[in-house]
mmCIF file of C-alpha atoms and ligand atoms in Angstrom:
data_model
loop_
_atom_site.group_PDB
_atom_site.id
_atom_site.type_symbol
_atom_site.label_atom_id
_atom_site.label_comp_id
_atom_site.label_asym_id
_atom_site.label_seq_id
_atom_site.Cartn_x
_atom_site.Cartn_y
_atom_site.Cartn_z
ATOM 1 C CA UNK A 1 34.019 6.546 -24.280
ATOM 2 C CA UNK A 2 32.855 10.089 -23.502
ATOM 3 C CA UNK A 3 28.897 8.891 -23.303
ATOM 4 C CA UNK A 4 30.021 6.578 -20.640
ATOM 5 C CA UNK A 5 31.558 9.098 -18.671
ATOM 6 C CA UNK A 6 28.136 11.245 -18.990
ATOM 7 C CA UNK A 7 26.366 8.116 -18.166
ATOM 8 C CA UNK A 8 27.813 8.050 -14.663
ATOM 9 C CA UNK A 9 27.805 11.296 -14.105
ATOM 10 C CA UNK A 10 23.888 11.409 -14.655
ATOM 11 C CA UNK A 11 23.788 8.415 -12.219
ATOM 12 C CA UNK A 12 24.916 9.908 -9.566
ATOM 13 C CA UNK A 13 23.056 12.810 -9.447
ATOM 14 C CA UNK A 14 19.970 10.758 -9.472
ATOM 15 C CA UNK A 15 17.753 10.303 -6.759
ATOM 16 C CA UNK A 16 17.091 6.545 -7.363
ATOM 17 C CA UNK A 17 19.678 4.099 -10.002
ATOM 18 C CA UNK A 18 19.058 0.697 -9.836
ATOM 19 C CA UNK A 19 20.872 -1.355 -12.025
ATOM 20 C CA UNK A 20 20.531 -4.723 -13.772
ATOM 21 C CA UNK A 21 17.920 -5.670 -10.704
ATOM 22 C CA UNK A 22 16.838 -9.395 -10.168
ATOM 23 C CA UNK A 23 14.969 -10.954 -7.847
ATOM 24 C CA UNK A 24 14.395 -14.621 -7.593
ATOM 25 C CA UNK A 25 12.003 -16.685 -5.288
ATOM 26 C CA UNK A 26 13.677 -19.575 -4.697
ATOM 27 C CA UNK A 27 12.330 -22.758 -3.140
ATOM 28 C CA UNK A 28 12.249 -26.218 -3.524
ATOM 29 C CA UNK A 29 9.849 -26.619 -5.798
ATOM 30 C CA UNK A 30 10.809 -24.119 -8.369
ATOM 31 C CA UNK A 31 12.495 -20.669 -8.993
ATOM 32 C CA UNK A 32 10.431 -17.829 -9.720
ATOM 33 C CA UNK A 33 11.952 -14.850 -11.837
ATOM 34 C CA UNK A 34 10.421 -12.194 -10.813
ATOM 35 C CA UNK A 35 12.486 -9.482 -11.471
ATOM 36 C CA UNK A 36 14.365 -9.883 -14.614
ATOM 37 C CA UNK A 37 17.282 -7.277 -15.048
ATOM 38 C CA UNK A 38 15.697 -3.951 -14.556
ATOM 39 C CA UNK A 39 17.702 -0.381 -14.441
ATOM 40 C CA UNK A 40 16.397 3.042 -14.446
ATOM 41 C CA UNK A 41 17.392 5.977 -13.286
ATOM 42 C CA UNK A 42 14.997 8.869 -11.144
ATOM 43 C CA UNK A 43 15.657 12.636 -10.552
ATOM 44 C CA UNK A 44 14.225 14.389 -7.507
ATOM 45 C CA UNK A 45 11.143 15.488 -8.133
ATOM 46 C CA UNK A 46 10.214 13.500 -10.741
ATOM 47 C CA UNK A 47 7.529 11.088 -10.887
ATOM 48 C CA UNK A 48 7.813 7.075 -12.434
ATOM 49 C CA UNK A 49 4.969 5.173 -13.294
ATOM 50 C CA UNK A 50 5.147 1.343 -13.695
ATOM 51 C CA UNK A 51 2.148 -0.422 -15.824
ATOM 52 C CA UNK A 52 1.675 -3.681 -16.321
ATOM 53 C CA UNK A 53 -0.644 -6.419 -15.571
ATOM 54 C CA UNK A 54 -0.470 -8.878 -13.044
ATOM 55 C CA UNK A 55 2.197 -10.754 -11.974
ATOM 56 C CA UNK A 56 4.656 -8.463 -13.924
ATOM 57 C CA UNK A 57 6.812 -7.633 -10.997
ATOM 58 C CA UNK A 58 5.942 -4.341 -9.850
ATOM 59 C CA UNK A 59 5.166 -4.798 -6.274
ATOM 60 C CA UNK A 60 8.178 -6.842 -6.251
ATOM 61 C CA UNK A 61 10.632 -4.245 -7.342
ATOM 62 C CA UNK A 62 8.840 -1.436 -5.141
ATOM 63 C CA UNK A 63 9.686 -3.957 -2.236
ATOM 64 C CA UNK A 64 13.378 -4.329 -3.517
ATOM 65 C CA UNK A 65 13.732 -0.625 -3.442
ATOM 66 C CA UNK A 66 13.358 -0.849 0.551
ATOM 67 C CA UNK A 67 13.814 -4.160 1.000
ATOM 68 C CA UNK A 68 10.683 -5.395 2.099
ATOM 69 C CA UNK A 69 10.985 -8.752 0.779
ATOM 70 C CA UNK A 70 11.633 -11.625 2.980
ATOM 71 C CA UNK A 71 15.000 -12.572 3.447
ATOM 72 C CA UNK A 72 14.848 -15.889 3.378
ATOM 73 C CA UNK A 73 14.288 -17.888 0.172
ATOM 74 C CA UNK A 74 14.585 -14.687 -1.750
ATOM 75 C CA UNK A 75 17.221 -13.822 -4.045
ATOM 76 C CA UNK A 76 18.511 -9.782 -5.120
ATOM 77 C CA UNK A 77 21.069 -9.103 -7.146
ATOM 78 C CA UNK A 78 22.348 -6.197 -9.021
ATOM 79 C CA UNK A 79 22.632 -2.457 -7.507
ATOM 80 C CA UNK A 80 20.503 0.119 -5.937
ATOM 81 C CA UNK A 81 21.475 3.752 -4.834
ATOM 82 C CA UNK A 82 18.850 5.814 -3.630
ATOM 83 C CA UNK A 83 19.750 9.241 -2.431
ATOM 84 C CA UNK A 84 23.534 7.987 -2.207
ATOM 85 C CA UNK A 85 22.818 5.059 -0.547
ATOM 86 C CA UNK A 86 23.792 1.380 -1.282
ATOM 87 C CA UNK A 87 20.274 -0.225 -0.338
ATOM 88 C CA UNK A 88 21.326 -3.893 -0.911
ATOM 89 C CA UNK A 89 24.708 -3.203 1.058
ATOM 90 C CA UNK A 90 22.708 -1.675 4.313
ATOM 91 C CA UNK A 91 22.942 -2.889 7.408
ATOM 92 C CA UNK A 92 20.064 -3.288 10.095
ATOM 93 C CA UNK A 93 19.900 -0.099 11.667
ATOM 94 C CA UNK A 94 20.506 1.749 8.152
ATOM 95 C CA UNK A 95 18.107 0.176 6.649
ATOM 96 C CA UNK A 96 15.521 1.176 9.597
ATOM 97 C CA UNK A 97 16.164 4.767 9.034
ATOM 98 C CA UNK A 98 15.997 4.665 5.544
ATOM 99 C CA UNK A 99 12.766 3.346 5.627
ATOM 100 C CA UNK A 100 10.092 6.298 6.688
ATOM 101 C CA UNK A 101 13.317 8.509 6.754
ATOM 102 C CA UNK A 102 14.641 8.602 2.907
ATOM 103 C CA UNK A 103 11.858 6.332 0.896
ATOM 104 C CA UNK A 104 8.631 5.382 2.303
ATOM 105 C CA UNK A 105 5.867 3.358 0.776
ATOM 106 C CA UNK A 106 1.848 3.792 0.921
ATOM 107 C CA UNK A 107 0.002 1.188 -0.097
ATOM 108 C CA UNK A 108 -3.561 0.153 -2.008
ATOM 109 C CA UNK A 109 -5.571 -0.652 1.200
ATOM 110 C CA UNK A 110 -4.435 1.646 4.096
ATOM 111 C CA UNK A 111 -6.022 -0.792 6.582
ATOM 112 C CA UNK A 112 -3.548 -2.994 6.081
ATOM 113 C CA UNK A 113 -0.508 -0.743 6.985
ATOM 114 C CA UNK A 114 -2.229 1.386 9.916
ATOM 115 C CA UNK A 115 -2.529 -0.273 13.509
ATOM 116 C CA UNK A 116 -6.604 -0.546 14.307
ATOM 117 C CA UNK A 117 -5.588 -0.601 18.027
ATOM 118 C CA UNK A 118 -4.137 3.288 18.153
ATOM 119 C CA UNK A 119 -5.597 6.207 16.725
ATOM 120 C CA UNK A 120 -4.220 8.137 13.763
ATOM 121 C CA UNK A 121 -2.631 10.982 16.013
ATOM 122 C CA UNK A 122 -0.533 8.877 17.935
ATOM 123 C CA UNK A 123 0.872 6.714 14.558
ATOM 124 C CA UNK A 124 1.400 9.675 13.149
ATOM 125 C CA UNK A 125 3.605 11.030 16.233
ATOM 126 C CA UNK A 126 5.493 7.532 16.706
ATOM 127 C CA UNK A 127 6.632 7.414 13.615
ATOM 128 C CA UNK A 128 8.385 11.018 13.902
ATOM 129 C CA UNK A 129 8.988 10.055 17.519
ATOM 130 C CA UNK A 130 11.117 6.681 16.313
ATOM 131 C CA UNK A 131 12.817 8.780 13.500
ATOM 132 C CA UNK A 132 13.613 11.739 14.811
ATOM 133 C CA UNK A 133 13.325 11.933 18.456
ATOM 134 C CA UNK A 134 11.126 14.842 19.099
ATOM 135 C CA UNK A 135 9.599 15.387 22.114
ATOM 136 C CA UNK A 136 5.502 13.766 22.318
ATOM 137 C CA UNK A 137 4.267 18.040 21.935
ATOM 138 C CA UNK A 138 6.001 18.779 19.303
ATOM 139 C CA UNK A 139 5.616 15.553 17.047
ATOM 140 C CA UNK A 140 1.752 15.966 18.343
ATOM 141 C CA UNK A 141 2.034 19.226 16.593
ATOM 142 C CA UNK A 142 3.497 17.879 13.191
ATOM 143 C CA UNK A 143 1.125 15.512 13.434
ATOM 144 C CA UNK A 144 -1.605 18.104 13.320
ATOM 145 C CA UNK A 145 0.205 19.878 10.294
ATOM 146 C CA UNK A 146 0.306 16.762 8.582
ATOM 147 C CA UNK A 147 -3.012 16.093 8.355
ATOM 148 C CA UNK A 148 -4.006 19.481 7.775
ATOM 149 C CA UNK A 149 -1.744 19.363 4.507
ATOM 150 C CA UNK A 150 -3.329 15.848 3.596
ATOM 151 C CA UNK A 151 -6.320 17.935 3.240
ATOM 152 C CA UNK A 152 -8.071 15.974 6.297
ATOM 153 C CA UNK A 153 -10.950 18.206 7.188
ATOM 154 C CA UNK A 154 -11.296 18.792 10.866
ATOM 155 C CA UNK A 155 -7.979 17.685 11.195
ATOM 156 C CA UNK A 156 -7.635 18.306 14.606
ATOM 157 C CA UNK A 157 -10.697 16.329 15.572
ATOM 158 C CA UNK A 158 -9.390 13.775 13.287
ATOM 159 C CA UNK A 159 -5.939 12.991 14.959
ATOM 160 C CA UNK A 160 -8.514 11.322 17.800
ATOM 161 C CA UNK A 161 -9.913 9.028 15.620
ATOM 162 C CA UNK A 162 -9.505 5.140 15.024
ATOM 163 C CA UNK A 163 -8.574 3.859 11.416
ATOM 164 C CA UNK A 164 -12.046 2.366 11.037
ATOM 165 C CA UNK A 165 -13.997 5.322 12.086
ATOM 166 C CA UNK A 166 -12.454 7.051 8.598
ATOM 167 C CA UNK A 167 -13.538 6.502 5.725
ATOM 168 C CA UNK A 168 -11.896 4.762 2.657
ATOM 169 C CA UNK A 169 -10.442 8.272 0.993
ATOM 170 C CA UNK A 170 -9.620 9.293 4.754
ATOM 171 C CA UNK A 171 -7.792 6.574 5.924
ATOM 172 C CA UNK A 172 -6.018 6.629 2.218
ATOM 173 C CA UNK A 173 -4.807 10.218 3.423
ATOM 174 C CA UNK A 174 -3.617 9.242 6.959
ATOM 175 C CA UNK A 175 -0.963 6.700 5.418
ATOM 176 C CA UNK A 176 0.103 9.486 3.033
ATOM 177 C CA UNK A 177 0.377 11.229 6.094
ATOM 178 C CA UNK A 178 2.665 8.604 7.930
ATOM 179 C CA UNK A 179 4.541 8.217 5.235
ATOM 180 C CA UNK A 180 5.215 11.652 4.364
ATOM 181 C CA UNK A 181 6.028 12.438 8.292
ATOM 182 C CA UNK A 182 9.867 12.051 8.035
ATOM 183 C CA UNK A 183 9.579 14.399 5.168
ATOM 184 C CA UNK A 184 11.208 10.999 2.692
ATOM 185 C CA UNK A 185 13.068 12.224 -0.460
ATOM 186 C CA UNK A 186 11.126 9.370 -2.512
ATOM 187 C CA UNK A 187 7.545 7.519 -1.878
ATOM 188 C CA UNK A 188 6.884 4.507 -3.425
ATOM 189 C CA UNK A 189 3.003 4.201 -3.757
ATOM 190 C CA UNK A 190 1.524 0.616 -4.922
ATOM 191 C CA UNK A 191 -1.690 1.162 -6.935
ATOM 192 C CA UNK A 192 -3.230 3.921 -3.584
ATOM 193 C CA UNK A 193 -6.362 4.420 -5.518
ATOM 194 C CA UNK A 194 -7.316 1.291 -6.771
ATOM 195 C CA UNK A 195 -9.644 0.523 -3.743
ATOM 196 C CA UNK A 196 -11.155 4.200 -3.698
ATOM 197 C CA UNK A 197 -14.796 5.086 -6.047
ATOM 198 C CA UNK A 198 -13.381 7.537 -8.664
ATOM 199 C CA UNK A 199 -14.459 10.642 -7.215
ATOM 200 C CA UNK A 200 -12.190 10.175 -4.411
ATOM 201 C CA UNK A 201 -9.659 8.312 -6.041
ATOM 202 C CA UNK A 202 -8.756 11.593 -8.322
ATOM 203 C CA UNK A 203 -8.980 13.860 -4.923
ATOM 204 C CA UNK A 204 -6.282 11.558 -3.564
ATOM 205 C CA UNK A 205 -4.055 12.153 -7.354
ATOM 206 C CA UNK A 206 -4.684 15.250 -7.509
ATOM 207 C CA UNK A 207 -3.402 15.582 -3.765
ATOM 208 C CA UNK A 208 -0.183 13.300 -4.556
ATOM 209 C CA UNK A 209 0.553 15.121 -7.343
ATOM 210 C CA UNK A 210 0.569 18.777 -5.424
ATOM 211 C CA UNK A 211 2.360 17.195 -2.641
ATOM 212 C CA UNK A 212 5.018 15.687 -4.735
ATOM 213 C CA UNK A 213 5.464 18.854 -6.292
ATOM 214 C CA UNK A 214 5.257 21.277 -3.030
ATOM 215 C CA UNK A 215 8.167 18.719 -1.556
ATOM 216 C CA UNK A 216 10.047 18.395 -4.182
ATOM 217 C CA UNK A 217 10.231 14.522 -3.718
ATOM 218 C CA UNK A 218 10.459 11.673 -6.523
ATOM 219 C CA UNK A 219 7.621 9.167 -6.883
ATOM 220 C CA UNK A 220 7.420 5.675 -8.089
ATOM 221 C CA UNK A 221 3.728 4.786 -8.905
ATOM 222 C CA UNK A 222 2.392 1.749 -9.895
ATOM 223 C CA UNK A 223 -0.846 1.295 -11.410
ATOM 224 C CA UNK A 224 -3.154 -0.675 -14.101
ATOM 225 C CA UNK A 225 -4.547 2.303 -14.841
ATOM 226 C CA UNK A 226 -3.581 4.671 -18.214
ATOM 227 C CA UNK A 227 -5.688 7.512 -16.934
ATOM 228 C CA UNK A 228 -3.446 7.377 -13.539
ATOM 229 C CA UNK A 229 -0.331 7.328 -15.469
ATOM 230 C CA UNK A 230 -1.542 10.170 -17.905
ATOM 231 C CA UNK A 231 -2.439 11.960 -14.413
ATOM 232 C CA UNK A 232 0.420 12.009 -12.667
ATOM 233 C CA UNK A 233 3.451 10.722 -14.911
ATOM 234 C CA UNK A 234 6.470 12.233 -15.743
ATOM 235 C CA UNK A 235 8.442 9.270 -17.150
ATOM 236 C CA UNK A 236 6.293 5.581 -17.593
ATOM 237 C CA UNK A 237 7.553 2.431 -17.796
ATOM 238 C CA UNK A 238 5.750 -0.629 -19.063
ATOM 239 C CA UNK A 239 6.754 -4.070 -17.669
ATOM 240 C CA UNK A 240 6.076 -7.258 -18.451
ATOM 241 C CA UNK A 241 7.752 -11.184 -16.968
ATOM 242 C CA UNK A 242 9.646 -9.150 -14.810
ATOM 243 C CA UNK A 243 11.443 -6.444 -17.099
ATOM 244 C CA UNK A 244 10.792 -2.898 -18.429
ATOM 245 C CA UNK A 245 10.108 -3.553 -22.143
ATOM 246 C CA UNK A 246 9.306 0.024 -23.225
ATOM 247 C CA UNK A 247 9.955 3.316 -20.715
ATOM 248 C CA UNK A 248 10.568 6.902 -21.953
ATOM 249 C CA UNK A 249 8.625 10.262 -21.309
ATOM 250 C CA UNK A 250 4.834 9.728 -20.639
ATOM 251 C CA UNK A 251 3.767 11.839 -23.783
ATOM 252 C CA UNK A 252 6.021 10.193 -26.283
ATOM 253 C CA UNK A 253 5.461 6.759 -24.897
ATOM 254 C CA UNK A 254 1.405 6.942 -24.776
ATOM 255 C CA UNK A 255 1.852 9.141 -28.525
ATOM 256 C CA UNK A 256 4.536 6.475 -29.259
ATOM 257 C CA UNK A 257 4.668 3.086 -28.009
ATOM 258 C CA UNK A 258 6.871 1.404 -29.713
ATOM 259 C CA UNK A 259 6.675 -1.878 -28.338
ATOM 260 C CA UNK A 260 4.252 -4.107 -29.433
ATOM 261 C CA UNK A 261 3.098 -5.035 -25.775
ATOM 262 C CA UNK A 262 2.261 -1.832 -25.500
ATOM 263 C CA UNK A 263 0.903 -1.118 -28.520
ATOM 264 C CA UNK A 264 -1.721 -3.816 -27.424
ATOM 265 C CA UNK A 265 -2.302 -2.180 -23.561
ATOM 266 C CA UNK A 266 -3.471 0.737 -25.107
ATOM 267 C CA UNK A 267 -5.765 -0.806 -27.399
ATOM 268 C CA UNK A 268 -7.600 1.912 -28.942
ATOM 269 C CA UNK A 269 -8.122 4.164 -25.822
ATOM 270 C CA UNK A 270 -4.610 6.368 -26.871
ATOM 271 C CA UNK A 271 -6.767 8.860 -28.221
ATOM 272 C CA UNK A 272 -9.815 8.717 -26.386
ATOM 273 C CA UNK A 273 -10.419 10.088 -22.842
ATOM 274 C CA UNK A 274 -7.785 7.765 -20.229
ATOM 275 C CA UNK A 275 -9.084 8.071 -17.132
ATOM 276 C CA UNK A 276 -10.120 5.419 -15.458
ATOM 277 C CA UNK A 277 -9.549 3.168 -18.648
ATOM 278 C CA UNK A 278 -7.656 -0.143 -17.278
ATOM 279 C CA UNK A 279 -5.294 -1.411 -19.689
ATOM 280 C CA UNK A 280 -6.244 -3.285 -22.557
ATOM 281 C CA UNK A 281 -6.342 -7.173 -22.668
ATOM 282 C CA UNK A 282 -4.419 -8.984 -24.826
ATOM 283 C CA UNK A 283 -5.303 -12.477 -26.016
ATOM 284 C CA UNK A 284 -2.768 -15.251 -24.097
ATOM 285 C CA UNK A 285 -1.308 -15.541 -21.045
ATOM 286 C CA UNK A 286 1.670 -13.671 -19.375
ATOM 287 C CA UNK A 287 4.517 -16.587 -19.037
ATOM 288 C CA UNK A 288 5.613 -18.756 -16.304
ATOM 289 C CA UNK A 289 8.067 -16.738 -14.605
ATOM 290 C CA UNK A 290 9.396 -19.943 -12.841
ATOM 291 C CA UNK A 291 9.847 -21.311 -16.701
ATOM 292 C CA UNK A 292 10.792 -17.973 -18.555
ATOM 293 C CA UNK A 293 11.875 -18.684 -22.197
ATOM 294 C CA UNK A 294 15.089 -17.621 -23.552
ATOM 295 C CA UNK A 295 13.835 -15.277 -25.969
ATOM 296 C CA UNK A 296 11.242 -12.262 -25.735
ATOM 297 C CA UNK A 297 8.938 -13.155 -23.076
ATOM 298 C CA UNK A 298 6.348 -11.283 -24.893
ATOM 299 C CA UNK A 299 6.620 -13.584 -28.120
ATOM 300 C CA UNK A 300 4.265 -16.398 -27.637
ATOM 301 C CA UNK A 301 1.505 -13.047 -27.119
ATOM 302 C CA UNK A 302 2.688 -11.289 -30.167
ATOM 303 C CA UNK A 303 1.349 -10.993 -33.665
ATOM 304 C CA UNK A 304 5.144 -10.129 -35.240
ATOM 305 C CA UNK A 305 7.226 -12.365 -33.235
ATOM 306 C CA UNK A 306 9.512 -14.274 -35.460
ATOM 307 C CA UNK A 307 12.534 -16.530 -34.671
ATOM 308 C CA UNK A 308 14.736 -14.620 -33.671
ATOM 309 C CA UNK A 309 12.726 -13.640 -31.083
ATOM 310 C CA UNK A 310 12.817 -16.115 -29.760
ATOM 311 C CA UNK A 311 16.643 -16.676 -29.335
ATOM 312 C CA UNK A 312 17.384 -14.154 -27.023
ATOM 313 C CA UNK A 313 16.171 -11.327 -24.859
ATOM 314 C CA UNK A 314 16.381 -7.959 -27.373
ATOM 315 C CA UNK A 315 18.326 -5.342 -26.231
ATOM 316 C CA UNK A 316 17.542 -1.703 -25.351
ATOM 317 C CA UNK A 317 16.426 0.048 -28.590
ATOM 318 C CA UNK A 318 16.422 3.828 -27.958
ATOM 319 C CA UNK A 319 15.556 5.396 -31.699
ATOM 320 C CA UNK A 320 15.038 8.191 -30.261
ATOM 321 C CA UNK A 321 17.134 9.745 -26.922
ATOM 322 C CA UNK A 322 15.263 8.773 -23.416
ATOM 323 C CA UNK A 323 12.451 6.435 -25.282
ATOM 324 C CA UNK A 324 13.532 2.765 -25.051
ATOM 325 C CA UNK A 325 11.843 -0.435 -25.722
ATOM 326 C CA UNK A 326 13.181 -4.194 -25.789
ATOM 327 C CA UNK A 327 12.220 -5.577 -29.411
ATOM 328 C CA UNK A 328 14.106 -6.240 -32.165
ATOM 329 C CA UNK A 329 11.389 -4.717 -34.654
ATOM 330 C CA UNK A 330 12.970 -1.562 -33.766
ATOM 331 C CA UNK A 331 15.730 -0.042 -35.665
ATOM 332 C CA UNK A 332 18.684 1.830 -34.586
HETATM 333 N N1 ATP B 401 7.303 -13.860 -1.499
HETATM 334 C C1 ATP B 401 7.112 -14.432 -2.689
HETATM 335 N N2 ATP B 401 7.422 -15.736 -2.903
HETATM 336 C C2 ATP B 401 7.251 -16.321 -4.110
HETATM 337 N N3 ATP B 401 6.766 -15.679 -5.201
HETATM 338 C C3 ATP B 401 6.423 -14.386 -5.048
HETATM 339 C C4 ATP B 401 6.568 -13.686 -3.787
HETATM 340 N N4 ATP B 401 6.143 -12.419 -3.952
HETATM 341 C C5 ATP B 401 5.763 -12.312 -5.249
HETATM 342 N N5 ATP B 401 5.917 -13.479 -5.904
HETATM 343 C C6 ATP B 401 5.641 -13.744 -7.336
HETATM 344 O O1 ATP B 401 6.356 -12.784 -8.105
HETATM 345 C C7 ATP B 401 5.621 -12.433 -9.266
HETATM 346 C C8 ATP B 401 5.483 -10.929 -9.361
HETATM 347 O O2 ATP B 401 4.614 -10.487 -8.331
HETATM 348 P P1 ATP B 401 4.215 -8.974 -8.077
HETATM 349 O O3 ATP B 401 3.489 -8.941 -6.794
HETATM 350 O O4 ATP B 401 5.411 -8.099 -8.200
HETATM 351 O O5 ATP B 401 3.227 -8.679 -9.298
HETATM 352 P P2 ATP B 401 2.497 -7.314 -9.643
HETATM 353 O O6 ATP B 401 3.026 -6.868 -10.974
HETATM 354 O O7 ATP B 401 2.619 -6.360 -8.508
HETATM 355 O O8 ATP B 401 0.998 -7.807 -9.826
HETATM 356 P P3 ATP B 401 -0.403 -7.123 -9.356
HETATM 357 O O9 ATP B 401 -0.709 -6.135 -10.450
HETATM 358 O O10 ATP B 401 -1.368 -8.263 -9.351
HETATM 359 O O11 ATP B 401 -0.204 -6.493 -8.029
HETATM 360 C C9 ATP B 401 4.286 -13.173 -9.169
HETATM 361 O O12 ATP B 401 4.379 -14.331 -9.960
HETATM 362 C C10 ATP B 401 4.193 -13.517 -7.693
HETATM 363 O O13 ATP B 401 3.445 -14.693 -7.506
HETATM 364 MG MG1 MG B 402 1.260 -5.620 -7.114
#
């Protein structure tokens, strides 16, 4: 009785609690699960990483978080808070302000999410301007301090520019820029260095990692990438069809992983130097997720599955506090 009680209590101090999240994809043709019952909880300040190949449902539950998935044909259920707020409950003109104003999202290939047409200054400035209603100076002037603590040399120069006359780490920093403008409690960031060369790519970690520290704000980061999530991670969780099958502390989980799906991502490279290792393959193909069977959707893949298995989806195993992991292999 009294661990439930402490159980709420920890949820609502957290920055983000999502709870028992699915999202479906429904047409006529066939359902896709794409989200399969996910809950976690995030503190301010602290960082989230989500591995897992593709097609596991990571973009799709970044998108849920600010629901940037399209309305129709899709189906969420289950809860989301994030500072306080009831995302799935918001109306229009909440849910505008939220975005860029409480969680904002950057993305793996900036050209995509800047305008070509106007130059970074003046995207930077609108979005304060739309937010926060600032006169043109003065959001010109955070606009200047924004790229300046980006670490955009010749910043000033810079705010003149057009997206394409930056260059791939560059334009990376602008949309951390815009996204950081409204000064958000939590950024979402969907594999940001995946398109970079590696040089640049660790600049722009290294940069997200002082930034998320200097403002104090939580980060969910999603990446195929162990050396990434041994970068920047607090907490990791691995997902797979759609559900977090192991999550816990980084150390303990890359020291630890319990879960045989894991066990197999990290191949032999645990010990070795991460960075820039891409997780490991593992023989067979992720399932269906618009035929998901009724057991572990991991079992077909795994060396140890057994019948049971395949009966129902384990439940959360956590042998030891904060370090779970879906299999029924585990004790306790
Ligand atoms: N709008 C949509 N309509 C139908 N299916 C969708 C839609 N968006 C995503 N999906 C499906 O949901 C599943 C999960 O997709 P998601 O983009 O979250 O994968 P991911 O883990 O981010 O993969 P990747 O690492 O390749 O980016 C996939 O099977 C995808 O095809
Ligand atoms: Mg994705």
């Amino acid at each position: 009785m009294e661990a439930v009680t402490l159980d709420r209590a920890a949820a609502t101090d957290a920055l983000v609690s999502v709870r028992d999240l699915t999202v479906r994809f429904v047409s006529k043709e066939a359902t896709v699960h794409a989200v399969n019952g996910v809950s976690f909880d995030l503190a301010a300040g602290e960082v989230l990483v989500i591995l897992g190949e593709s097609g596991s449902g990571k973009s799709v539950s970044l998108r849920a978080l600010m629901r940037l998935l399209p309305a129709r044909k899709t189906v969420i259920e289950g809860d989301i808070r994030v500072a306080g707020q009831d995302v799935l409950a918001m109306a229009p003109r909440a849910l505008e302000d939220f975005r860029g104003g409480v969680v904002s999202m950057i993305f793996q290939e900036p050209m995509t999410a800047l305008d070509p047409v106007f130059t970074i200054g003046t995207q930077i400035a609108e979005t304060i301007i739309r937010h926060e209603g600032i006169s043109r100076a003065e959001a010109d002037r955070r606009a200047l301090e924004l790229l300046e603590l980006v670490q955009v040399p010749s910043a000033k120069r810079r705010l003149g520019n057009y997206p394409h006359e930056l260059s791939g780490g560059l334009r990376q920093r602008a949309m951390i820029a815009i996204a950081l403008a409204c000064r958000p409690k939590l950024l979402l960031a969907d594999e940001p260095t995946t398109a970079l060369d590696a040089t640049v790519q660790i600049q722009i970690l290294l940069l997200l990692r002082k930034l998320q520290q200097e403002l104090g704000m939580g980060v969910i980061f999603v990446t195929h990438d162990l050396g990434v999530a041994g970068e920047i991670a607090d907490r990791v969780a691995v997902m797979y069809a759609g559900r977090f099958v192991e999550s816990g502390m980084v150390e303990e989980v890359m020291k630890r992983p319990l879960h045989p799906y894991t066990q197999g991502l990290m191949g032999s490279t645990v010990h070795a130097g991460l960075r820039g290792v891409r997780l490991a393959a593992i023989p067979g193909a992720p399932p269906d997720l618009a035929r998901l069977p009724p057991g572990c959707a991991f079992a077909p893949r795994c060396a140890y599955a057994e019948e049971a298995c395949r009966a129902a989806v384990p439940a959360e195993k956590r042998p030891v506090p904060e370090h779970m992991a879906r299999c029924i292999r585990i004790a306790a």
